[in-house]
C-alpha positions as a LaTeX table, in Angstrom:
\begin{tabular}{lrrr}
\hline
Residue & $x$ (\AA) & $y$ (\AA) & $z$ (\AA) \\
\hline
Asp1 & $-3.77$ & 6.89 & $-21.59$ \\
Asn2 & $-4.48$ & 5.98 & $-18.11$ \\
Asn3 & $-1.54$ & 3.59 & $-18.02$ \\
Ser4 & 1.00 & 6.08 & $-19.02$ \\
Lys5 & 2.43 & 6.13 & $-15.46$ \\
Leu6 & 3.56 & 2.62 & $-16.18$ \\
Asp7 & 5.89 & 3.85 & $-18.86$ \\
Glu8 & 8.65 & 4.47 & $-16.27$ \\
Pro9 & 9.32 & 1.90 & $-13.61$ \\
Ile10 & 7.42 & 2.78 & $-10.12$ \\
Pro11 & 9.11 & 1.66 & $-6.97$ \\
Val12 & 6.69 & $-0.27$ & $-4.81$ \\
Asp13 & 6.14 & $-2.59$ & $-1.80$ \\
Leu14 & 4.86 & $-6.03$ & $-3.23$ \\
Phe15 & 3.36 & $-8.23$ & $-0.50$ \\
Val16 & 2.63 & $-11.90$ & $-1.52$ \\
Lys17 & 0.69 & $-14.46$ & 0.79 \\
Ile18 & 0.32 & $-18.06$ & $-0.18$ \\
Asp19 & $-2.16$ & $-20.36$ & 1.51 \\
Gly20 & $-1.40$ & $-20.00$ & 5.30 \\
Asp21 & 2.42 & $-19.15$ & 4.89 \\
Glu22 & 3.61 & $-15.70$ & 6.23 \\
Val23 & 3.49 & $-12.54$ & 4.04 \\
Ile24 & 6.50 & $-11.92$ & 2.01 \\
Lys25 & 7.46 & $-8.39$ & 1.26 \\
Leu26 & 9.42 & $-7.67$ & $-1.66$ \\
Asn27 & 10.95 & $-3.93$ & $-2.79$ \\
Ala28 & 9.92 & $-4.14$ & $-6.50$ \\
Leu29 & 9.68 & $-1.93$ & $-9.48$ \\
Leu30 & 6.47 & $-2.24$ & $-11.43$ \\
Met31 & 6.48 & $-1.54$ & $-15.01$ \\
Arg32 & 4.22 & $-2.08$ & $-18.12$ \\
Arg33 & 5.15 & $-5.15$ & $-20.45$ \\
Asn34 & 2.86 & $-4.29$ & $-22.93$ \\
Ser35 & $-0.73$ & $-2.78$ & $-23.44$ \\
Arg36 & $-2.12$ & $-5.60$ & $-21.35$ \\
Phe37 & 0.14 & $-6.61$ & $-18.92$ \\
Ile38 & 2.24 & $-5.25$ & $-16.10$ \\
Gly39 & 5.08 & $-6.70$ & $-14.24$ \\
Ala40 & 6.98 & $-6.46$ & $-11.05$ \\
Glu41 & 10.98 & $-6.68$ & $-10.80$ \\
Ser42 & 12.87 & $-7.29$ & $-7.40$ \\
Ser43 & 16.15 & $-8.21$ & $-6.62$ \\
Asp44 & 15.49 & $-9.68$ & $-3.02$ \\
Lys45 & 16.99 & $-12.95$ & $-3.79$ \\
Asp46 & 16.19 & $-14.74$ & $-0.39$ \\
Asp47 & 12.72 & $-13.43$ & $-0.29$ \\
Ile48 & 12.15 & $-14.53$ & $-4.07$ \\
Ile49 & 13.60 & $-18.02$ & $-3.23$ \\
Lys50 & 11.29 & $-18.43$ & $-0.17$ \\
Leu51 & 8.24 & $-17.15$ & $-2.46$ \\
Leu52 & 9.26 & $-19.87$ & $-5.15$ \\
Lys53 & 9.24 & $-22.44$ & $-2.31$ \\
Gln54 & 5.88 & $-21.63$ & $-0.97$ \\
Leu55 & 4.46 & $-21.56$ & $-4.49$ \\
Gln56 & 5.91 & $-24.79$ & $-5.29$ \\
Ala57 & 4.19 & $-26.26$ & $-2.22$ \\
Ala58 & 0.91 & $-24.29$ & $-2.67$ \\
Lys59 & $-2.33$ & $-25.77$ & $-2.54$ \\
Lys60 & $-5.11$ & $-23.22$ & $-2.41$ \\
Lys61 & $-4.79$ & $-19.54$ & $-3.03$ \\
Ile62 & $-2.31$ & $-16.64$ & $-3.67$ \\
Ile63 & $-3.02$ & $-13.09$ & $-2.69$ \\
Val64 & $-0.72$ & $-10.23$ & $-3.98$ \\
Gly65 & $-0.71$ & $-6.58$ & $-2.74$ \\
Ile66 & 0.93 & $-3.68$ & $-4.11$ \\
Gln67 & 1.47 & $-0.33$ & $-2.38$ \\
Gly68 & 3.41 & 2.77 & $-3.36$ \\
Lys69 & 6.34 & 3.58 & $-1.68$ \\
Gly70 & 4.56 & 6.53 & 0.20 \\
Gly71 & 1.47 & 4.41 & 0.96 \\
Glu72 & $-0.60$ & 6.54 & $-1.45$ \\
Ser73 & $-2.02$ & 3.80 & $-3.51$ \\
Arg74 & $-2.73$ & 0.17 & $-2.79$ \\
Gln75 & $-4.28$ & $-2.58$ & $-4.81$ \\
Ser76 & $-4.46$ & $-6.46$ & $-4.28$ \\
Tyr77 & $-5.44$ & $-9.42$ & $-6.49$ \\
Ser78 & $-6.13$ & $-12.98$ & $-5.50$ \\
Gly79 & $-6.26$ & $-16.36$ & $-7.42$ \\
Asp80 & $-5.97$ & $-19.93$ & $-7.09$ \\
Val81 & $-2.49$ & $-21.79$ & $-7.41$ \\
Ile82 & $-3.56$ & $-24.65$ & $-10.02$ \\
Asn83 & $-0.40$ & $-25.93$ & $-11.63$ \\
Ser84 & 2.02 & $-24.04$ & $-9.69$ \\
Thr85 & 4.14 & $-26.93$ & $-8.79$ \\
Gly86 & 5.03 & $-27.71$ & $-12.39$ \\
Ala87 & 5.34 & $-24.26$ & $-13.22$ \\
Val88 & 7.74 & $-23.35$ & $-10.50$ \\
Ser89 & 9.65 & $-26.62$ & $-11.20$ \\
Lys90 & 10.01 & $-25.54$ & $-14.86$ \\
Phe91 & 10.99 & $-22.16$ & $-14.15$ \\
Val92 & 13.73 & $-22.97$ & $-11.52$ \\
Lys93 & 15.17 & $-25.39$ & $-14.12$ \\
Ala94 & 15.13 & $-23.10$ & $-16.93$ \\
Cys95 & 16.72 & $-20.31$ & $-14.91$ \\
Lys96 & 19.23 & $-22.90$ & $-13.02$ \\
Ile97 & 17.86 & $-21.82$ & $-9.62$ \\
Asn98 & 18.41 & $-24.04$ & $-6.62$ \\
Leu99 & 15.65 & $-24.15$ & $-4.16$ \\
\hline
\end{tabular}
C-alpha cells in the first residue's frame, strides 16, 4: 500500500495562500483519515484564525503546499473558493470560534 506511511502522523510544514493574501505557514501533522482522504492537524491558533479570516473573505483561489520537515518531499494543490464564506461561517459557529 503506497499510503501506509500515512498510518502514523507525519510532521510537515503546511503553506496556504488565498487570493493575493500573504502565505500562512503552519506546523502540522499529516495523517490518513480513510482510504480516500488525508488530513492535516495544527495547533498554531493565531495562524489558523488568520487563515479562517482569509478564507471567509476569499474570492478566487486557494493554493496549499505541503513540505516534509526535512524538505525532502513537496506537494502542492490548488482550487477555487466557491462557498468558502458560508462554509467558514458555519464552521466557526459550530466550533464557537470568534473571528
